[in-house]
CSV table of C-alpha atoms and ligand atoms in Angstrom, one decimal:
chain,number,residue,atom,x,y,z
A,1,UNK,CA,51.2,68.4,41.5
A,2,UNK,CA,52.3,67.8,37.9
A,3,UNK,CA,55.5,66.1,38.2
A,4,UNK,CA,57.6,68.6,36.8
A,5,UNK,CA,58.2,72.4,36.8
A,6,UNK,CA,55.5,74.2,35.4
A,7,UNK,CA,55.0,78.4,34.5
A,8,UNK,CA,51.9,79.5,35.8
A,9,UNK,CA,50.8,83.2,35.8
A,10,UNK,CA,48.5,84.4,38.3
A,11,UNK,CA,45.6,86.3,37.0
A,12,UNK,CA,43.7,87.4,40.1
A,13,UNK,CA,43.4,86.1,43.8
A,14,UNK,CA,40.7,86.5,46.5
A,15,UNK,CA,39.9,85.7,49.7
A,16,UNK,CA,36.8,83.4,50.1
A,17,UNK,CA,35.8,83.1,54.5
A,18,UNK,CA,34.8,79.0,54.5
A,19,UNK,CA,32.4,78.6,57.5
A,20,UNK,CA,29.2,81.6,56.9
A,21,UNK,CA,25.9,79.9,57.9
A,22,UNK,CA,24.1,83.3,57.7
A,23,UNK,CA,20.1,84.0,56.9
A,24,UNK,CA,18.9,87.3,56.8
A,25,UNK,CA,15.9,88.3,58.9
A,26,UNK,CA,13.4,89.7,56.3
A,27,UNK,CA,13.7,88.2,52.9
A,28,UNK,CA,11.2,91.3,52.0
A,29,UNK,CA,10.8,94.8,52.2
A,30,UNK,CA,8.2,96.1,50.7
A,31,UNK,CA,7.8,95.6,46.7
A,32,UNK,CA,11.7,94.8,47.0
A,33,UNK,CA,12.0,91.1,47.1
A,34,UNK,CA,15.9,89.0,47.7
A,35,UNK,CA,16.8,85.4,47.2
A,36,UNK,CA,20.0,83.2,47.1
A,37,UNK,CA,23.0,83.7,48.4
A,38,UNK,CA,21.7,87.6,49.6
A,39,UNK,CA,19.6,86.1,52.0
A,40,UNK,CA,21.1,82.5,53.1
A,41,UNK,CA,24.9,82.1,53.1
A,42,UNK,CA,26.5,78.8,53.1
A,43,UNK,CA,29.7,77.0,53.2
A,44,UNK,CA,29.0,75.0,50.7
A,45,UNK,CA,29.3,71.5,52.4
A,46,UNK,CA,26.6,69.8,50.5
A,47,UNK,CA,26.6,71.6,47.9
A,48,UNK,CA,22.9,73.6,49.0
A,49,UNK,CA,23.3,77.2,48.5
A,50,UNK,CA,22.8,77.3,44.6
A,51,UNK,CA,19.5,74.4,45.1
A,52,UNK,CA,18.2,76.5,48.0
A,53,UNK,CA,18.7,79.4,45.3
A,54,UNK,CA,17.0,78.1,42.9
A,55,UNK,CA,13.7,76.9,45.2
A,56,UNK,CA,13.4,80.6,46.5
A,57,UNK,CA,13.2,81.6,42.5
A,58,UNK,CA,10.4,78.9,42.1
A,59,UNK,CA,8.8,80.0,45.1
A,60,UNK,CA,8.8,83.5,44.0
A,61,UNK,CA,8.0,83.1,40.6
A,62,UNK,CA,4.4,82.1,40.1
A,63,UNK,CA,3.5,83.8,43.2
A,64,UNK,CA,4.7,87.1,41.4
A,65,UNK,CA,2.8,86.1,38.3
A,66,UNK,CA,-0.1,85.3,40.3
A,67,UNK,CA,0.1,88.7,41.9
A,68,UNK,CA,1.2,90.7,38.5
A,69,UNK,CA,-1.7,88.8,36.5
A,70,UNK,CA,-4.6,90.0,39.0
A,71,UNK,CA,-5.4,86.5,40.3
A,72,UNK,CA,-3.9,86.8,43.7
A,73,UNK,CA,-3.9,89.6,46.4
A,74,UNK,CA,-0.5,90.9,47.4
A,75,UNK,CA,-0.8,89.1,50.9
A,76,UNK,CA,0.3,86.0,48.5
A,77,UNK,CA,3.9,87.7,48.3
A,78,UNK,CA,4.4,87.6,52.1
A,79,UNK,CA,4.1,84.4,52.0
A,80,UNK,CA,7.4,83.8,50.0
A,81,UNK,CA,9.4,84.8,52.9
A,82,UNK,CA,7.1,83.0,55.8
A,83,UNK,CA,7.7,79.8,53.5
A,84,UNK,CA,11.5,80.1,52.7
A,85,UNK,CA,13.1,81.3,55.4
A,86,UNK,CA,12.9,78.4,57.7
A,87,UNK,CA,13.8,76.5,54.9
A,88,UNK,CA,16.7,78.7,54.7
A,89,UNK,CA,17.6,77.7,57.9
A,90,UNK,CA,17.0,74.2,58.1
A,91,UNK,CA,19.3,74.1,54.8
A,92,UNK,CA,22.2,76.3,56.0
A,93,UNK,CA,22.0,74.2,59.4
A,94,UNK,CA,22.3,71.2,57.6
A,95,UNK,CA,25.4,72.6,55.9
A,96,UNK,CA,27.1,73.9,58.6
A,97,UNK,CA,26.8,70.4,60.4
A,98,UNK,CA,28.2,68.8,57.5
A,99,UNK,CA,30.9,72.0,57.5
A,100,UNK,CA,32.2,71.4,61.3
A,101,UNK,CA,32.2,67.6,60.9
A,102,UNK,CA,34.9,67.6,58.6
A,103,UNK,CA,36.5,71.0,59.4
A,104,UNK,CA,36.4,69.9,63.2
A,105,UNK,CA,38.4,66.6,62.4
A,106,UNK,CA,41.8,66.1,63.8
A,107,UNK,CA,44.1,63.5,62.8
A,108,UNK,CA,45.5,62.0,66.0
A,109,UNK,CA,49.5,62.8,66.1
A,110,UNK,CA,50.9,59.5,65.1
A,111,UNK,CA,49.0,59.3,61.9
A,112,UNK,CA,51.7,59.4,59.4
A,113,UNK,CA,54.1,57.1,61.5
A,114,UNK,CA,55.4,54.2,59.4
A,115,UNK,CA,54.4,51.6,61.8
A,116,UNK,CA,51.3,49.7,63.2
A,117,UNK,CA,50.3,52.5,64.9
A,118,UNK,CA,50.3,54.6,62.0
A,119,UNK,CA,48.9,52.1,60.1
A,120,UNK,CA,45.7,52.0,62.4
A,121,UNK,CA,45.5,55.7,62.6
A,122,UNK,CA,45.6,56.2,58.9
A,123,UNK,CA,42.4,53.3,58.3
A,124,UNK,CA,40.7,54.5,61.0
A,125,UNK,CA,40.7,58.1,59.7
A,126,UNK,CA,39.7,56.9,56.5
A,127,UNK,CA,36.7,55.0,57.4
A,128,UNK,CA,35.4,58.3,59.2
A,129,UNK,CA,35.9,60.3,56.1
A,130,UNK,CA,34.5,58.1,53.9
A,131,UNK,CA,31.5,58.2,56.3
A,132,UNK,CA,31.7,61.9,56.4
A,133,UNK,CA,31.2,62.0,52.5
A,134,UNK,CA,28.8,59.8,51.9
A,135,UNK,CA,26.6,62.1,54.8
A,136,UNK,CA,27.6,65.2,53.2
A,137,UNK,CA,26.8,64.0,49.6
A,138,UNK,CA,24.0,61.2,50.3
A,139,UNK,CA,21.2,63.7,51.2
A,140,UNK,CA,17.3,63.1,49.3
A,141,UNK,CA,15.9,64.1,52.6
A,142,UNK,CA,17.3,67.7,52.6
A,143,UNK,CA,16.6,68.1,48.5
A,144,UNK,CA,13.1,66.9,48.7
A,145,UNK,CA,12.1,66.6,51.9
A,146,UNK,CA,11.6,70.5,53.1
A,147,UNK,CA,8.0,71.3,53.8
A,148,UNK,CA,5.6,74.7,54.2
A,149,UNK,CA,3.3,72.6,57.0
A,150,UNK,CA,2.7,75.9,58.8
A,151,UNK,CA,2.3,78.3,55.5
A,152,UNK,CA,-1.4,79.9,55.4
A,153,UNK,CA,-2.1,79.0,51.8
A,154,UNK,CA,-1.4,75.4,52.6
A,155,UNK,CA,-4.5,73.5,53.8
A,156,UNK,CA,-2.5,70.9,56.1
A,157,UNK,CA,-3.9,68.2,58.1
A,158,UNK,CA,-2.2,68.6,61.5
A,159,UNK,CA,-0.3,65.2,60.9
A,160,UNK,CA,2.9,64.7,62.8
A,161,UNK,CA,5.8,64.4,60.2
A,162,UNK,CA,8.7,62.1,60.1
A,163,UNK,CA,11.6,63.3,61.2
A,164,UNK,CA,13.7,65.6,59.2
A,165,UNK,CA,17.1,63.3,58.2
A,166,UNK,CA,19.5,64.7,55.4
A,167,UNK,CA,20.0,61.2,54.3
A,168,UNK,CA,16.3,59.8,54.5
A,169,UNK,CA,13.8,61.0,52.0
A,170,UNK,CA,9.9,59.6,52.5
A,171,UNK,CA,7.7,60.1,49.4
A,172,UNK,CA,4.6,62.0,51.6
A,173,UNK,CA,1.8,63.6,49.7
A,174,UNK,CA,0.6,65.2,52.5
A,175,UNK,CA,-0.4,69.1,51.8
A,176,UNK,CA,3.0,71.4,52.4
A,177,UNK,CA,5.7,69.3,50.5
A,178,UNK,CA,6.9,68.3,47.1
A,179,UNK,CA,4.3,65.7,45.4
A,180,UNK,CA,5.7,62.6,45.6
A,181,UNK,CA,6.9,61.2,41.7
A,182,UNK,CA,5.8,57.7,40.2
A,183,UNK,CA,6.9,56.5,36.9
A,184,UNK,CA,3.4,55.9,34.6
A,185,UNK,CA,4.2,52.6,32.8
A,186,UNK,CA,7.3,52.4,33.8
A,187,UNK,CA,8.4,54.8,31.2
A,188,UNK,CA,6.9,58.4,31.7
A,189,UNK,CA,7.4,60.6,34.8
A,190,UNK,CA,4.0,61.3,36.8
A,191,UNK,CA,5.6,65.4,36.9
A,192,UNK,CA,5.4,65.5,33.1
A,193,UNK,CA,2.0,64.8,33.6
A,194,UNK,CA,1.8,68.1,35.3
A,195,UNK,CA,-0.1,71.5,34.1
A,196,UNK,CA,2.4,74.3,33.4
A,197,UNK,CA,1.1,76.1,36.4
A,198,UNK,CA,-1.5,74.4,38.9
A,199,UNK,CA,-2.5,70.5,38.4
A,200,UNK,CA,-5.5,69.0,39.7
A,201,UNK,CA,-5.1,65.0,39.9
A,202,UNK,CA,-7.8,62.5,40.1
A,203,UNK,CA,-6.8,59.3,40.8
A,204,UNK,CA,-9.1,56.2,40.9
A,205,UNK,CA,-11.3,55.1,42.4
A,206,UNK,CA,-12.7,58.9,42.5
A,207,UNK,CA,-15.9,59.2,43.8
A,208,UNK,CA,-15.7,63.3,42.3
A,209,UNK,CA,-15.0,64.5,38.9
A,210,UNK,CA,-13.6,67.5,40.3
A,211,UNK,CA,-16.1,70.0,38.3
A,212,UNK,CA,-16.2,72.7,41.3
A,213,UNK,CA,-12.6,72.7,40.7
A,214,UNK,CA,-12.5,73.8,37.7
A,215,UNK,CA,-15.2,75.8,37.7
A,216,UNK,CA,-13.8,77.8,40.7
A,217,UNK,CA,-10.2,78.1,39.1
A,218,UNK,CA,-11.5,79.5,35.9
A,219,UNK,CA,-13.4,82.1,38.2
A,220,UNK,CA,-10.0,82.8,40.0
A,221,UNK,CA,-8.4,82.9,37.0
A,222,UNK,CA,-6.1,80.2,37.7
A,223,UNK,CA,-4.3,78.0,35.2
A,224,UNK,CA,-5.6,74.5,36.3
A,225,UNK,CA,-4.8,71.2,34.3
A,226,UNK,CA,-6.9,68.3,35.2
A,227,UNK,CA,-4.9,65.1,35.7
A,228,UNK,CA,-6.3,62.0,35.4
A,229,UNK,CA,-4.5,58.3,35.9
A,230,UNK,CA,-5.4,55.2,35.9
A,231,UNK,CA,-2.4,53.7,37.5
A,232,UNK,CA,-4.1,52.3,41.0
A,233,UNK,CA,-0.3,52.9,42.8
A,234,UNK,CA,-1.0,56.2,42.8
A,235,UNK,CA,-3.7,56.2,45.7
A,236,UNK,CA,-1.5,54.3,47.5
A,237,UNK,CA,0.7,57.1,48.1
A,238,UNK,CA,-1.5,60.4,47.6
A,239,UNK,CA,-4.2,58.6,49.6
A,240,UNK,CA,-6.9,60.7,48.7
A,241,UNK,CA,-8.8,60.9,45.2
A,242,UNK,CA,-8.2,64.8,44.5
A,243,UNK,CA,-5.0,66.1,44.7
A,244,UNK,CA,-4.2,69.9,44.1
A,245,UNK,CA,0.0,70.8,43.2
A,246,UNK,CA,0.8,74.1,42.7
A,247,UNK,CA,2.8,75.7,40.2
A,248,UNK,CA,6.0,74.9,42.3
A,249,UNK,CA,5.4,71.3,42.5
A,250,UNK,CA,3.8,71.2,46.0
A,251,UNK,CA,1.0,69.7,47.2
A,252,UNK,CA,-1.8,72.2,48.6
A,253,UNK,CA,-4.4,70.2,49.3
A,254,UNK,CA,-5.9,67.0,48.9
A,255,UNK,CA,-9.2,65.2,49.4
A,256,UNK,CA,-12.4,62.7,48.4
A,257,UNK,CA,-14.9,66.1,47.5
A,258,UNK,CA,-14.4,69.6,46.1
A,259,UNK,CA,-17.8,70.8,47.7
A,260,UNK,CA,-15.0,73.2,49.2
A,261,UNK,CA,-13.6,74.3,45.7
A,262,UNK,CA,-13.9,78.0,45.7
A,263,UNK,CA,-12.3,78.1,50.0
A,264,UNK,CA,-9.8,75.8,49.4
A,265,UNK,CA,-8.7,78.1,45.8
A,266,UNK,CA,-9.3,81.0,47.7
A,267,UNK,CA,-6.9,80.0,50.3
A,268,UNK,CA,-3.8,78.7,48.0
A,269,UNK,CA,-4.0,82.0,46.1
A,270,UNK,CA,-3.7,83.8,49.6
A,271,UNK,CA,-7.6,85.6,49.7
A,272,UNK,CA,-7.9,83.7,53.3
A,273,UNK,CA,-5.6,82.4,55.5
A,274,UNK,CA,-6.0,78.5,55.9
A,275,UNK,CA,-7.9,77.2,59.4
A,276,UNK,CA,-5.8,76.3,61.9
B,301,LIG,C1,33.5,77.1,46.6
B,301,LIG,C2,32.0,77.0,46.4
B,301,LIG,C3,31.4,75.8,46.0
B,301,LIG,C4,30.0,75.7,45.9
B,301,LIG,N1,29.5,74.5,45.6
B,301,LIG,C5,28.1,74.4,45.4
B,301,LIG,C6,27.5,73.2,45.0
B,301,LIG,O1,28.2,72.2,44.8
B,301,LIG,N2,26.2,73.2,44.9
B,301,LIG,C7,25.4,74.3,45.1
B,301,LIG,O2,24.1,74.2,45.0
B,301,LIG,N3,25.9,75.4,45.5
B,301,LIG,C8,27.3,75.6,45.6
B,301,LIG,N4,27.9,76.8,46.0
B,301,LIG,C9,27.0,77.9,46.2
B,301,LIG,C10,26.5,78.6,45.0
B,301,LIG,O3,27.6,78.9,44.1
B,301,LIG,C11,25.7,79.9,45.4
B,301,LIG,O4,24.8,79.5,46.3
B,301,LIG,C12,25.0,80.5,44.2
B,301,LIG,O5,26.0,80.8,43.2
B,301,LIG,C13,24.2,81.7,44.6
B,301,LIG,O6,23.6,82.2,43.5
B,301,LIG,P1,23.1,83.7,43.5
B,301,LIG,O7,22.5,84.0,42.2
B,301,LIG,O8,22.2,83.9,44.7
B,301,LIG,O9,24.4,84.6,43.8
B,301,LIG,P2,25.7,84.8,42.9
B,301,LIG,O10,26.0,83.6,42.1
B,301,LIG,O11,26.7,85.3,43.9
B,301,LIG,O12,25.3,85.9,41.9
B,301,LIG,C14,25.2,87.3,42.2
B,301,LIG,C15,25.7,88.0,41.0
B,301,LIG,O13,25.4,89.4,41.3
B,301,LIG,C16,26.5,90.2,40.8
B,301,LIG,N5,26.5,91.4,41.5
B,301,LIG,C17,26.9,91.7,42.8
B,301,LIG,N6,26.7,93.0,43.1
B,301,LIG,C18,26.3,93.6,41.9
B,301,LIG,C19,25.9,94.9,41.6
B,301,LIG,N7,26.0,95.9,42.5
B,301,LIG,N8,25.4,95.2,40.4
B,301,LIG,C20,25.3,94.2,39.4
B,301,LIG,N9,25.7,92.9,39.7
B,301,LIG,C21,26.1,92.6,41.0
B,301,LIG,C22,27.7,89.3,41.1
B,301,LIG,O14,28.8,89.6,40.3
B,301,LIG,C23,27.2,87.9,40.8
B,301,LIG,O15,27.4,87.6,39.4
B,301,LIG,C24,29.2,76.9,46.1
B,301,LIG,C25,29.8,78.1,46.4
B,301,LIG,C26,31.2,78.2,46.6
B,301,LIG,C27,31.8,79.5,46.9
């Protein structure tokens, strides 16, 4: 690879097994909680296992606080693994598809024949591995688009979602996946906007101030940071004048009214399950 005769010293070696597309079927036992690569083992085709890593560490995180500060009963910890393992799998399905289509490739015989033949074979086998990497690499729908629609301290509306695409990723502020970002004035991220643990937004027009809110979160103890922006694009997308994100940047709930402050806190802090 250098050009020339090098000295090289070997300082250790291991085996590393390409291929593993393994989730583990409790992600809990007890007060013992895992995440990462000791629950959901990828090839790394995509490059998921240390994102999906880092999610199940954000998931985790403020629901343990939650828990630790008094706020939240312990039912809120189940909900880590009923939340991230399907997204576990979704994300270690995704890899392994991207794994097998370039690991099941074979170059046809001729392909390093000086002739026409050759040439043909050679282009064609490029223009499928360049497709490969740009679907392997070109993925916003698997980063952002995985979604807790079916978690019980997500009040979701029984919409049908868009399909699931690695490569497509459509900004939905529907309750269960990551609030959609918007740059303020072209110049300052809405997510900066956001409270250090939960956010309440009110966009305009708002026909509620959002007062039960925050009267109910300061009962529950909850951190709450009240939002407000002018910017009109913003209803365009979140739909609905009150929007509540929790500490891990999804959305979980929105709507035009908090006369339903204290069941709708009560339920994203896991006290009752969401309706159904
Ligand atoms: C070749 C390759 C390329 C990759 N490319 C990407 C990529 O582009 N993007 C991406 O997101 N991910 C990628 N990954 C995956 C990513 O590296 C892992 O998903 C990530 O490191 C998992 O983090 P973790 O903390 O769960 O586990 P680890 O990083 O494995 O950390 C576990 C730690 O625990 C230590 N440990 C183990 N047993 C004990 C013990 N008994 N006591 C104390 N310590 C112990 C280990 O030494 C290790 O330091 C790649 C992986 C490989 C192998």
């Amino acid at each position: 690879m250098v050009g020339y005769p090098v000295e090289g010293e070997i300082l250790s070696r291991g085996t590393w097994t390409a291929g593993f597309a393994l989730v583990a079927e409790k992600f809990q036992a007890g007060r013992i909680f895992l995440g990462g690569d000791a629950v959901h083992l990828f090839t790394p085709a995509g490059g998921l296992g240390y994102n999906t890593a880092v999610d199940d560490a954000v998931n985790l995180g403020w629901k343990l606080a939650s828990v630790v500060k008094g706020n939240a009963p312990s039912f809120l910890l189940d909900t880590y693994e009923l939340e991230r393992r399907p997204v576990a799998v979704r994300n270690t399905g995704f890899a392994r598809a991207f794994a097998e289509s370039i690991g099941n490739y074979v170059p046809k015989p001729d392909i390093e024949a000086d002739s026409d033949l050759g040439s043909d074979l050679r282009r064609e086998a490029g223009a499928y591995l360049e497709a490969h990497g740009r679907s392997e690499f070109n993925i916003p729908g698997v980063t952002f688009g995985a979604r807790y629609d079916h978690s019980p301290i997500i009040l979701a509306e029984g919409e049908g979602q868009a399909p699931d695409l690695p490569e497509v990723y459509v900004p939905n502020a529907a309750p269960g996946g990551r609030a959609p970002h918007v740059w303020l004035n072209c110049q300052t991220s809405l997510f900066d906007r956001f409270g250090f643990e939960w956010t309440l937004l009110r966009l305009r027009p708002s026909s509620s101030p959002g007062t039960e809110f925050v009267t109910a979160a300061r009962m529950a103890g909850m951190d709450l940071t009240v939002v407000d922006i002018k910017e009109d694009q913003l209803r365009a997308i979140y739909r609905e004048p009150l929007v509540l994100i929790r500490p891990d940047q999804v959305i979980a709930w929105r709507g035009d009214g908090d006369g339903d402050a204290v069941q709708i806190i009560e339920t994203v802090l896991g006290h009752i399950p969401a309706k159904r």
